[in-house]
Short mmCIF file of C-alpha atoms and ligand atoms in Angstrom, two decimals:
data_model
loop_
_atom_site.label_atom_id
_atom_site.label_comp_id
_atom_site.label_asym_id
_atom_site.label_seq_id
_atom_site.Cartn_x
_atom_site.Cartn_y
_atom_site.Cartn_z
CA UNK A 1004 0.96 6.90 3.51
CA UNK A 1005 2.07 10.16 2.69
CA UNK A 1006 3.26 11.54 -0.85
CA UNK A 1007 6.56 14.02 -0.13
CA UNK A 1008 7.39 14.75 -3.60
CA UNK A 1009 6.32 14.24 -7.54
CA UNK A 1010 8.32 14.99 -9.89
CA UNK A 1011 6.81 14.73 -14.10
CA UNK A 1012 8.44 14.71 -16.72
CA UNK A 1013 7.92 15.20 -20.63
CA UNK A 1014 3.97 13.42 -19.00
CA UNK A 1015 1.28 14.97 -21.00
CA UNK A 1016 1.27 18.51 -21.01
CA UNK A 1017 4.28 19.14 -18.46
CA UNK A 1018 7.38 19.30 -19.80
CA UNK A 1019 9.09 19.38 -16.00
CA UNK A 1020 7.56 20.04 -13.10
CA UNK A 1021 7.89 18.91 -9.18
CA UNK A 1022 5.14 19.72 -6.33
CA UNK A 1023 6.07 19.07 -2.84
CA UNK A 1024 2.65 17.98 -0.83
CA UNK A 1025 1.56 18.77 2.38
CA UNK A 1026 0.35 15.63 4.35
CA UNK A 1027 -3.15 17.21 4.32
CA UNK A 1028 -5.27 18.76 1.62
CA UNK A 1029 -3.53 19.46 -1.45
CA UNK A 1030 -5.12 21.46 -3.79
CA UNK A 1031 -4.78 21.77 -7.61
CA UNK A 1032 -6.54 24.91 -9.32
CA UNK A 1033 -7.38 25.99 -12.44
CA UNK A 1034 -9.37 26.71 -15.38
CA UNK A 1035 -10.64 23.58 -17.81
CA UNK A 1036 -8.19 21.86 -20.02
CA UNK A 1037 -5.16 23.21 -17.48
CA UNK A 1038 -3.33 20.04 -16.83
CA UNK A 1039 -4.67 19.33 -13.31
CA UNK A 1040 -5.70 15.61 -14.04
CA UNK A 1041 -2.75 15.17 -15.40
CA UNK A 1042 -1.27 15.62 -12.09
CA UNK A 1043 -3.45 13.02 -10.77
CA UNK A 1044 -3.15 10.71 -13.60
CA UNK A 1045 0.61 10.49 -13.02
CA UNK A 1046 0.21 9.30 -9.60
CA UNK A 1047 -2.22 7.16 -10.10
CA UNK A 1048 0.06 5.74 -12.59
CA UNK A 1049 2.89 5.27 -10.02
CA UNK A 1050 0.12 3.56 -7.46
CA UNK A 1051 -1.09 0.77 -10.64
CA UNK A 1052 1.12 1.32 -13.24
CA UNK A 1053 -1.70 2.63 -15.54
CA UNK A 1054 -3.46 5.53 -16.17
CA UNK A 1055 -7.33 5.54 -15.25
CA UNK A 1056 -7.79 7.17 -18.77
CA UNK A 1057 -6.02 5.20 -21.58
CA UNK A 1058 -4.45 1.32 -22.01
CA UNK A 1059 -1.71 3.66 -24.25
CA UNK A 1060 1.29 4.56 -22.41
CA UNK A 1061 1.74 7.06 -25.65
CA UNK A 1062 -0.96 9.22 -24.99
CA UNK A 1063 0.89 9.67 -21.84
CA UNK A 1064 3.55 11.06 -23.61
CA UNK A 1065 3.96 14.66 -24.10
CA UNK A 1066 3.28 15.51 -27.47
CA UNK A 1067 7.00 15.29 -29.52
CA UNK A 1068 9.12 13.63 -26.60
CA UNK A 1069 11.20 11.44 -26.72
CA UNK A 1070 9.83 9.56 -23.17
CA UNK A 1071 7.70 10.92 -20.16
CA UNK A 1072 8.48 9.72 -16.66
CA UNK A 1073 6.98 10.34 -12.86
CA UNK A 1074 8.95 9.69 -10.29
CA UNK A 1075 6.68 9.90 -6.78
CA UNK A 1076 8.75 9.82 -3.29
CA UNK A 1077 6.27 8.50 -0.51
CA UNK A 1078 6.49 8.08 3.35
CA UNK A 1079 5.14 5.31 5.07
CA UNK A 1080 5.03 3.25 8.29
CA UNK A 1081 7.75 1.03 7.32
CA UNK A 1082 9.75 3.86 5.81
CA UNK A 1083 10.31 5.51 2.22
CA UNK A 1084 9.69 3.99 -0.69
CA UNK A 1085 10.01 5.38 -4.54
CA UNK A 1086 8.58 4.84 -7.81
CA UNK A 1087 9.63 5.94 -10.86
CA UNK A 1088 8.56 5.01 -14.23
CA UNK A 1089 9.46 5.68 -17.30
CA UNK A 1090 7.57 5.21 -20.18
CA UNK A 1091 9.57 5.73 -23.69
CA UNK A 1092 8.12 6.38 -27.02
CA UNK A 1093 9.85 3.84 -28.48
CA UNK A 1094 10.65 0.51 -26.72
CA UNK A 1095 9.46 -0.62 -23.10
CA UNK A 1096 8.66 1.08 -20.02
CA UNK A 1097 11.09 0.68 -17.01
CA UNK A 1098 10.14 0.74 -13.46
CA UNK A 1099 12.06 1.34 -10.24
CA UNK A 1100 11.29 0.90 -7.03
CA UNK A 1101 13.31 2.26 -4.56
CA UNK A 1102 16.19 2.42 -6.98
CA UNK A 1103 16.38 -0.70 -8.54
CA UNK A 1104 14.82 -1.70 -11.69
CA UNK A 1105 12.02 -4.18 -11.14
CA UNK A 1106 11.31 -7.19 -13.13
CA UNK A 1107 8.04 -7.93 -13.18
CA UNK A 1108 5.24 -5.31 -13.49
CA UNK A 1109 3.76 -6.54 -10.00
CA UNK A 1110 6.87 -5.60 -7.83
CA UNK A 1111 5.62 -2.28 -8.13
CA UNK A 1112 2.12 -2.59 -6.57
CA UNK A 1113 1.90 -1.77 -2.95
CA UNK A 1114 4.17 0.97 -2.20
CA UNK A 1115 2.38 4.17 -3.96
CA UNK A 1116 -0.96 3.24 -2.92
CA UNK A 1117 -4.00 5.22 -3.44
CA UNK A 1118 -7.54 5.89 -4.25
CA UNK A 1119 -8.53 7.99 -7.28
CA UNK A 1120 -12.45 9.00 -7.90
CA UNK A 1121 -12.73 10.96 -10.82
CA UNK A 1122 -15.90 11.65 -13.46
CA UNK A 1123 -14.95 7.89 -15.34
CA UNK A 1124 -16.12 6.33 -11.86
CA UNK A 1125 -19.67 6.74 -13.18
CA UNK A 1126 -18.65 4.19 -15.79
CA UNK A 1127 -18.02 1.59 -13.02
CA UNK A 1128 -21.73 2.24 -11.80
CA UNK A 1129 -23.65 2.55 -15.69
CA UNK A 1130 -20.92 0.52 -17.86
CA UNK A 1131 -20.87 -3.25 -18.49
CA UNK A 1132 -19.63 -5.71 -15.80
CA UNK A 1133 -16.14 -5.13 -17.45
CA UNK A 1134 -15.60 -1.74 -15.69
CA UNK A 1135 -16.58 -3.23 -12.60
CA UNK A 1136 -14.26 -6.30 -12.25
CA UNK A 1137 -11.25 -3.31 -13.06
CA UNK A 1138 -12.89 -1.41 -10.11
CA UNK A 1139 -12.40 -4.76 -8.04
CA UNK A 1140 -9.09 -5.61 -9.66
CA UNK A 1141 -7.16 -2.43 -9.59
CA UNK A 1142 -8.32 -2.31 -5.50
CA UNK A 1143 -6.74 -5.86 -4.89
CA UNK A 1144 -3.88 -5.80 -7.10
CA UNK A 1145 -2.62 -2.76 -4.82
CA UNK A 1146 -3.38 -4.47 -1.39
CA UNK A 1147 -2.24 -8.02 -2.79
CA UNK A 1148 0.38 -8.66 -5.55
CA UNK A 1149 -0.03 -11.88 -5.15
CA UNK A 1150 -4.40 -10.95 -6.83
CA UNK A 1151 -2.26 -9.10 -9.63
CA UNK A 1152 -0.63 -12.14 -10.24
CA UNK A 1153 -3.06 -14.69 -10.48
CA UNK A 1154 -4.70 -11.73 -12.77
CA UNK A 1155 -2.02 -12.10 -14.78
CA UNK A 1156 -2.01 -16.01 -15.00
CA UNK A 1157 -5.84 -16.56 -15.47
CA UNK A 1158 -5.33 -13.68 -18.77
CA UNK A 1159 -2.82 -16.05 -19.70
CA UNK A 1160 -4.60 -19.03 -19.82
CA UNK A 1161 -7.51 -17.57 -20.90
CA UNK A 1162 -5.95 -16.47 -24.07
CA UNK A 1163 -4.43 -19.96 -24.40
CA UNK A 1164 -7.99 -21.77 -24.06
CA UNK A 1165 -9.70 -19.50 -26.53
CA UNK A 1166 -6.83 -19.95 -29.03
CA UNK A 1167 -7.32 -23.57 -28.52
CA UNK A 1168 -11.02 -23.56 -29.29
CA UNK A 1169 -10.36 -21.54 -32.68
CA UNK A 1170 -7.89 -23.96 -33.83
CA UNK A 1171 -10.56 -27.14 -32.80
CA UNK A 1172 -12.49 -25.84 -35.29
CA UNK A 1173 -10.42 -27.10 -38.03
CA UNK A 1174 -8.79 -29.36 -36.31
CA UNK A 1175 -11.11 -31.73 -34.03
CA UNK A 1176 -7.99 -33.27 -32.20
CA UNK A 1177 -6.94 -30.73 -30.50
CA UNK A 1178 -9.77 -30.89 -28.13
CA UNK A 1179 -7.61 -32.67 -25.27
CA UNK A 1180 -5.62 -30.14 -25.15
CA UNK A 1181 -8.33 -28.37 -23.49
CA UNK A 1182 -7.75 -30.23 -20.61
CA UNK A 1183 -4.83 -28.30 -19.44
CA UNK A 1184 -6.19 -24.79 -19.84
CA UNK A 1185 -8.91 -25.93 -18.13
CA UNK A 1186 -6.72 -26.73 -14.93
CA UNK A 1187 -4.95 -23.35 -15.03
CA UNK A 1188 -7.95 -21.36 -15.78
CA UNK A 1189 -9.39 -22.79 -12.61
CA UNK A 1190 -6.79 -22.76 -10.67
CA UNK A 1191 -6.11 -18.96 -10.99
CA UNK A 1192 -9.97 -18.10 -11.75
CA UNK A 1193 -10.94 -20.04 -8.06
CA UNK A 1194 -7.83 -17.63 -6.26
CA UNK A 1195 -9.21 -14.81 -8.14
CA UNK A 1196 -13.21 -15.59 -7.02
CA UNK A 1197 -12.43 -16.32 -3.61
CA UNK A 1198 -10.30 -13.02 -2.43
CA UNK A 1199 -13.15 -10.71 -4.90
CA UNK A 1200 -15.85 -12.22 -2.85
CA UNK A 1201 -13.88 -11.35 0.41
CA UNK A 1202 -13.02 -7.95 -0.54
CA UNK A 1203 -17.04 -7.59 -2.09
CA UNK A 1204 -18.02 -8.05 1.69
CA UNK A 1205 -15.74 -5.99 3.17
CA UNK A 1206 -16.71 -3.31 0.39
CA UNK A 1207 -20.48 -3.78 0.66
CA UNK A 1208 -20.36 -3.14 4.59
CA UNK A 1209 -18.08 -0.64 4.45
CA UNK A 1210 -20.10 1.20 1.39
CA UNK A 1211 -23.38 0.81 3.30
CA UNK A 1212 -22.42 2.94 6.30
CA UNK A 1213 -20.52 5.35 3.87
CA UNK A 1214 -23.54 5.87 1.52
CA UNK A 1215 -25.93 6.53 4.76
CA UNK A 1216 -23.77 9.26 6.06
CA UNK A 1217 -23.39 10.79 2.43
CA UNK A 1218 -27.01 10.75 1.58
CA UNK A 1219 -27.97 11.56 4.89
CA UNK A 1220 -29.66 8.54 5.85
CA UNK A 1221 -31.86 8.63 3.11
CA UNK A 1222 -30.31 5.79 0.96
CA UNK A 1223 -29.51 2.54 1.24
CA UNK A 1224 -26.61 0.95 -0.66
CA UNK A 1225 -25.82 -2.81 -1.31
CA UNK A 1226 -22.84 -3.92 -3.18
CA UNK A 1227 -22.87 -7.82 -4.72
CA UNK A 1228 -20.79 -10.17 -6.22
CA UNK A 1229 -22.05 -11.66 -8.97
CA UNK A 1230 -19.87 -14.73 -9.64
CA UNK A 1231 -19.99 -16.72 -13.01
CA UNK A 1232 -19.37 -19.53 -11.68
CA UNK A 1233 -22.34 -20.18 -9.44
CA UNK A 1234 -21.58 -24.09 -7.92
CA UNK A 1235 -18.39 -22.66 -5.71
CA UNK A 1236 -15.39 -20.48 -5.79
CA UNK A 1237 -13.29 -23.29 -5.48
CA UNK A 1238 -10.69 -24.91 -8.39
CA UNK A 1239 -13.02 -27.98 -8.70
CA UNK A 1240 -16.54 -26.50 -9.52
CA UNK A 1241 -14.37 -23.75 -11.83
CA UNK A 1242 -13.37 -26.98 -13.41
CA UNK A 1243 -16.78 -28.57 -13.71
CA UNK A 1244 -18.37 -25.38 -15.10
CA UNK A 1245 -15.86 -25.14 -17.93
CA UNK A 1246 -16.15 -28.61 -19.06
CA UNK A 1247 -20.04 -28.26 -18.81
CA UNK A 1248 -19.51 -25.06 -21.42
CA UNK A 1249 -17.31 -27.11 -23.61
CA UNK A 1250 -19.26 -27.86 -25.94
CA UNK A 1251 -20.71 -24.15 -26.22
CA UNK A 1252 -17.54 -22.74 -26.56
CA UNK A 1253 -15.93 -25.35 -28.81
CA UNK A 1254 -18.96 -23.61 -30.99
CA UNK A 1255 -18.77 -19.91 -30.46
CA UNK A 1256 -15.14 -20.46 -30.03
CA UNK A 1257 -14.59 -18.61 -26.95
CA UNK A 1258 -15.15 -19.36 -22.88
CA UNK A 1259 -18.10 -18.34 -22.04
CA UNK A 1260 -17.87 -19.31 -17.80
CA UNK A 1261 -15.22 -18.13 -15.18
CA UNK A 1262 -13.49 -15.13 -13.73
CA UNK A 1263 -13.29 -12.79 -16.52
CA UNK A 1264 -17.19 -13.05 -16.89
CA UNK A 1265 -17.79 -11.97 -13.46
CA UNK A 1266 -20.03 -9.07 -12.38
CA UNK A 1267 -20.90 -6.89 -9.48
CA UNK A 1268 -24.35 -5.59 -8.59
CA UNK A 1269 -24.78 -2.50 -7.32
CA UNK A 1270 -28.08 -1.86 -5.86
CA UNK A 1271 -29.27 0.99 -3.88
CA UNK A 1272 -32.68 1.04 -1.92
CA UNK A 1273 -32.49 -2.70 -3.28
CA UNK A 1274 -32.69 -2.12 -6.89
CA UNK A 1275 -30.32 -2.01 -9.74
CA UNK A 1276 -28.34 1.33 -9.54
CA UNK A 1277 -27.43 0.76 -13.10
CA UNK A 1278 -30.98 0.75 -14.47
CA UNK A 1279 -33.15 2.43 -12.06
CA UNK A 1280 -30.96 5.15 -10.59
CA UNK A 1281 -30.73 8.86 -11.41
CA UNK A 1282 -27.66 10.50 -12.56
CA UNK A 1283 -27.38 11.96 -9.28
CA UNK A 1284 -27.87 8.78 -7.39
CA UNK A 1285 -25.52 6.83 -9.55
CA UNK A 1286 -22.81 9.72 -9.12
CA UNK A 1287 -22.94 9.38 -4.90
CA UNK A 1288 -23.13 5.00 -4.98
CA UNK A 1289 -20.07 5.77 -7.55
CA UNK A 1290 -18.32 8.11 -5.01
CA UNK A 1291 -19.41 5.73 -1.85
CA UNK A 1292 -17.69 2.77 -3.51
CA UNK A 1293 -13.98 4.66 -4.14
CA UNK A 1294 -14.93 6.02 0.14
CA UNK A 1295 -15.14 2.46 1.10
CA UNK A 1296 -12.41 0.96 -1.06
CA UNK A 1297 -10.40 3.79 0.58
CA UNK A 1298 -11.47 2.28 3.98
CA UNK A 1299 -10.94 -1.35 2.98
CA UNK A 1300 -7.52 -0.49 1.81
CA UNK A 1301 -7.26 1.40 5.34
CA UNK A 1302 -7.80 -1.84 7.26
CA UNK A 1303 -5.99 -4.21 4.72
CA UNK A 1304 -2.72 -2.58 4.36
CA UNK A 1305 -2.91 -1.17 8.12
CA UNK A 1306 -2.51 2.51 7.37
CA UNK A 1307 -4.63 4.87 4.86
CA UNK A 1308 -3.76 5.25 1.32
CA UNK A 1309 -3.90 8.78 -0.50
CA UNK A 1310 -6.62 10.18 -2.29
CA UNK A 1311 -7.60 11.74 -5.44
CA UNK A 1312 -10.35 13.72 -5.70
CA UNK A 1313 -10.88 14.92 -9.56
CA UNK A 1314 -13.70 17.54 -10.13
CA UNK A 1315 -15.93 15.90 -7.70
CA UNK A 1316 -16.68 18.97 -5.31
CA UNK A 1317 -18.61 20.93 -7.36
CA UNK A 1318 -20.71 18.26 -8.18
CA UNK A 1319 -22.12 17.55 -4.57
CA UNK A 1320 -24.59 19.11 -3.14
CA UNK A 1321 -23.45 21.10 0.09
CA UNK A 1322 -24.51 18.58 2.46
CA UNK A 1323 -22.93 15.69 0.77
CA UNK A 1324 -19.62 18.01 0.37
CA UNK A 1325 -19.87 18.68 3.99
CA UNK A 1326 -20.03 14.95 4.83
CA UNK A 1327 -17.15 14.44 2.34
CA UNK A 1328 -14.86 17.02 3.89
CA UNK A 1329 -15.35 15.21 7.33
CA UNK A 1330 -14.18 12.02 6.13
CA UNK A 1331 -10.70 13.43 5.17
CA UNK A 1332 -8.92 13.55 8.07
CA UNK A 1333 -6.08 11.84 8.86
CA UNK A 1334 -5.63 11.17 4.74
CA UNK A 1335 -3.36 13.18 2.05
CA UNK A 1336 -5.62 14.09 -0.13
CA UNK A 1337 -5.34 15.94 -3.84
CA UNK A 1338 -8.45 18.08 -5.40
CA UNK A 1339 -8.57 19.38 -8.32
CA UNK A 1340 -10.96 21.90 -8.88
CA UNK A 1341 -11.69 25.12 -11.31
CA UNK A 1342 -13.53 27.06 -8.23
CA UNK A 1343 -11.99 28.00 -4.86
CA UNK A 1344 -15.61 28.48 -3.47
CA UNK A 1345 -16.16 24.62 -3.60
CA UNK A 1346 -13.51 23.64 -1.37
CA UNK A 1347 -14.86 26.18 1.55
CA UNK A 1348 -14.46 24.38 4.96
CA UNK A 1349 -11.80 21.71 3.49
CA UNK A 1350 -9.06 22.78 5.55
CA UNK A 1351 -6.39 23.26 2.17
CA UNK A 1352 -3.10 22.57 3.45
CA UNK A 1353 -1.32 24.05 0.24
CA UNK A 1354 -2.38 24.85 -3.07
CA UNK A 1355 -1.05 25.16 -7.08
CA UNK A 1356 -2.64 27.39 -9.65
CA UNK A 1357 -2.49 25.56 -12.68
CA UNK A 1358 -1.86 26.87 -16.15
CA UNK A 1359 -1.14 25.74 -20.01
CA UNK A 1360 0.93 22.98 -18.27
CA UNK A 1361 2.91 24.44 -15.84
CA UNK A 1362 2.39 24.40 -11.61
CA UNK A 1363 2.43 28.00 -9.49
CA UNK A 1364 2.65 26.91 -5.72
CA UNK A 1365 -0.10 29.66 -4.39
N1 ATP B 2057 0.37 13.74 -24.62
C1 ATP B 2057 0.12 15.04 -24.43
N2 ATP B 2057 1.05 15.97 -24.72
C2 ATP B 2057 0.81 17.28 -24.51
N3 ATP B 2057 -0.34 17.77 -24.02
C3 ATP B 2057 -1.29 16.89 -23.69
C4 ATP B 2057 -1.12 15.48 -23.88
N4 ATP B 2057 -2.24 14.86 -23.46
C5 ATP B 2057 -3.07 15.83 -23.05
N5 ATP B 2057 -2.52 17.05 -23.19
C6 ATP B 2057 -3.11 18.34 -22.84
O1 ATP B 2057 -3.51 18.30 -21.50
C7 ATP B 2057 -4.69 19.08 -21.36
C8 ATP B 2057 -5.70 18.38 -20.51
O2 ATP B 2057 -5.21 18.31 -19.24
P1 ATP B 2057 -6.13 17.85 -18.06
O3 ATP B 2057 -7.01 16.75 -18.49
O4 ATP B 2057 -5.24 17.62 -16.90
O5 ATP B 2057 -7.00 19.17 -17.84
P2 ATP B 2057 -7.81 19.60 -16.57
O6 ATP B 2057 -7.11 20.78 -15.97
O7 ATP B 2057 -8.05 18.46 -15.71
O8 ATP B 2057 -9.14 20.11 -17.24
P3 ATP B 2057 -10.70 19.93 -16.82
O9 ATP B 2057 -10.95 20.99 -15.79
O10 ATP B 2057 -11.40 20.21 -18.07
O11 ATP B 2057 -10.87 18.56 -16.32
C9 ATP B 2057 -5.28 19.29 -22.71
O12 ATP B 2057 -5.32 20.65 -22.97
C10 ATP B 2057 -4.34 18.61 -23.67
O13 ATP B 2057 -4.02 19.45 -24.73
MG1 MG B 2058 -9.73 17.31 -15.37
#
């Protein structure tokens, strides 16, 4: 897939602005504080319909508008498709895809799709299992709306169930009521735990032969799934588990087993990354995962997606760059970087200087 045009508007600090990529290595320089996340936050925007930064579509707004919008104009396989959203500073955001307005925030997964690593990716490794099931989620909402869905149901219920066990507490006879909640949570939490550990797999194999080549064959990555619910992924032992916590939860008034208390272990020379790694290792298992999603995607969705690469070259040693650099062939890729001397040997296709907001095509 192959980004032809982005256009901002009134999106953080550009007030208008349109770059037209090459289907190669695109290249976004400039000094700190510039506006060249921004860039990539917009697209990434377009690909999931949030930013990788904030949950506030306001902060997304540049400061005093009355609305931002990004409208991205890709090339694929199957044709052209277009995104454009528009986020408003008062009322909600509308979304169109391919012209028409869509009606449910999942219509517009799968046509922008890409793969951002930027500095927050160390989160996924060091952060609670919370950052780790988005890492999972945000990869299988874009390759199947039908995951973003279910997401969507299981929050639902979820939300339902622990309402529920707030109001048992003053009012015992609402317990059967349970019942229900139970059956949707499971329903949607077994989907949800079956295609995670199928996409896990594909992740951890693809992620092991990535993190060899990037540390040179000196490391040794292993991703896991962690389920919560340990009997089965299936709707019945979701069931079982929940009922077994009843009692718990009717207590601390929350659920306490299923989907959303998932985790994924990342270990690399078979111990905990997130306890026993160095900065540096945690940095390359972080940028090994976004590789392999990148290749997962690549085999799911039969074609490779784009990718964002935000500040990560001057991070990497030069061996690890080099490796990095071979591995972009073939994919539209965006850097963004404050040195020109990092990207030697990347092959830029075209280039932007970047300054107080505004894009100079170099
Ligand atoms: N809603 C907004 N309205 C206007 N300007 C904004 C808004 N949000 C952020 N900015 C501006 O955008 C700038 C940050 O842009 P960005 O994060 O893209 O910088 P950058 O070039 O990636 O910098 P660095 O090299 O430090 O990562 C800040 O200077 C900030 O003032
Ligand atoms: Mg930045």
């Amino acid at each position: 897939m192959e980004i032809t045009r982005a256009q901002l508007t009134g999106f953080r600090s550009y007030e208008a602005c349109e770059l037209t990529p090459c289907e190669g290595v695109n290249v976004l320089l400039g000094d700190n504080g510039q506006g060249k996340t921004n860039v990539l936050e917009a697209l990434y925007v377009c690909c999931t319909g949030r930013s990788h930064r904030t949950r506030q579509d306001r902060e997304l707004i540049r400061w005093g508008a009355e609305f931002a919008s990004v409208r991205v104009d890709a090339m694929r396989r199957d044709g052209s498709h277009e995104v454009e959203i528009v986020l408003p500073a008062l009322g909600r955001r509308r979304i169109k895809v391919s012209g028409q307005e869509i009606a449910r925030s999942g219509e517009l997964m799968g046509h922008i799709t890409g793969v951002l690593f930027s500095p927050e990716d160390l989160r996924t490794v060091k952060d609670g299992p919370a950052e780790r099931r988005r890492f999972v989620d945000m990869a299988l909402s874009q390759i199947k709306p039908a995951y973003y869905y279910a997401l969507q149901r299981y929050a639902r219920a979820l939300k339902q169930r622990n309402e529920t066990l707030k109001t048992i507490a003053v009012q015992p006879s609402y317990m059967a009521m349970l019942d229900s909640w139970d059956e949707q949570l499971s329903t949607a939490g077994a989907e949800l735990m079956r295609q995670r550990r199928a996409y896990i797999e594909k992740l951890s194999r693809a992620a092991a032969e990535t993190h060899r080549d990037i540390s040179d064959d000196r490391e040794r990555l292993e991703i896991r799934y962690l389920p919560s619910v340990t009997m089965g992924d299936d709707a019945q032992a979701n069931m079982e588990a929940l009922f077994t916590a009843r009692e718990t939860d009717v207590r601390r008034m929350t659920t306490s087993v299923g989907a959303h208390r998932d985790d994924v272990q990342i270990l690399v020379e078979g111990r905990d990354v997130r306890a026993f790694g160095s900065q540096g290792q945690q940095r390359t298992a972080a940028l090994s995962m976004r590789l392999s999603e990148l290749d997962v995607m690549r085999e799911q969705l039969g074609e490779w997606p784009m990718l964002m690469l935000d500040d990560v070259m001057s991070e990497l040693d030069p061996g690890r760059r080099r490796q990095l650099v071979g591995r972009l062939k073939g994919i539209q890729t965006f850097i963004t970087c404050t040195d020109a001397e990092d990207l030697a040997g990347a092959g830029v296709g075209r280039a932007w200087r970047v300054e107080g907001g505004a894009l100079k095509q170099l």
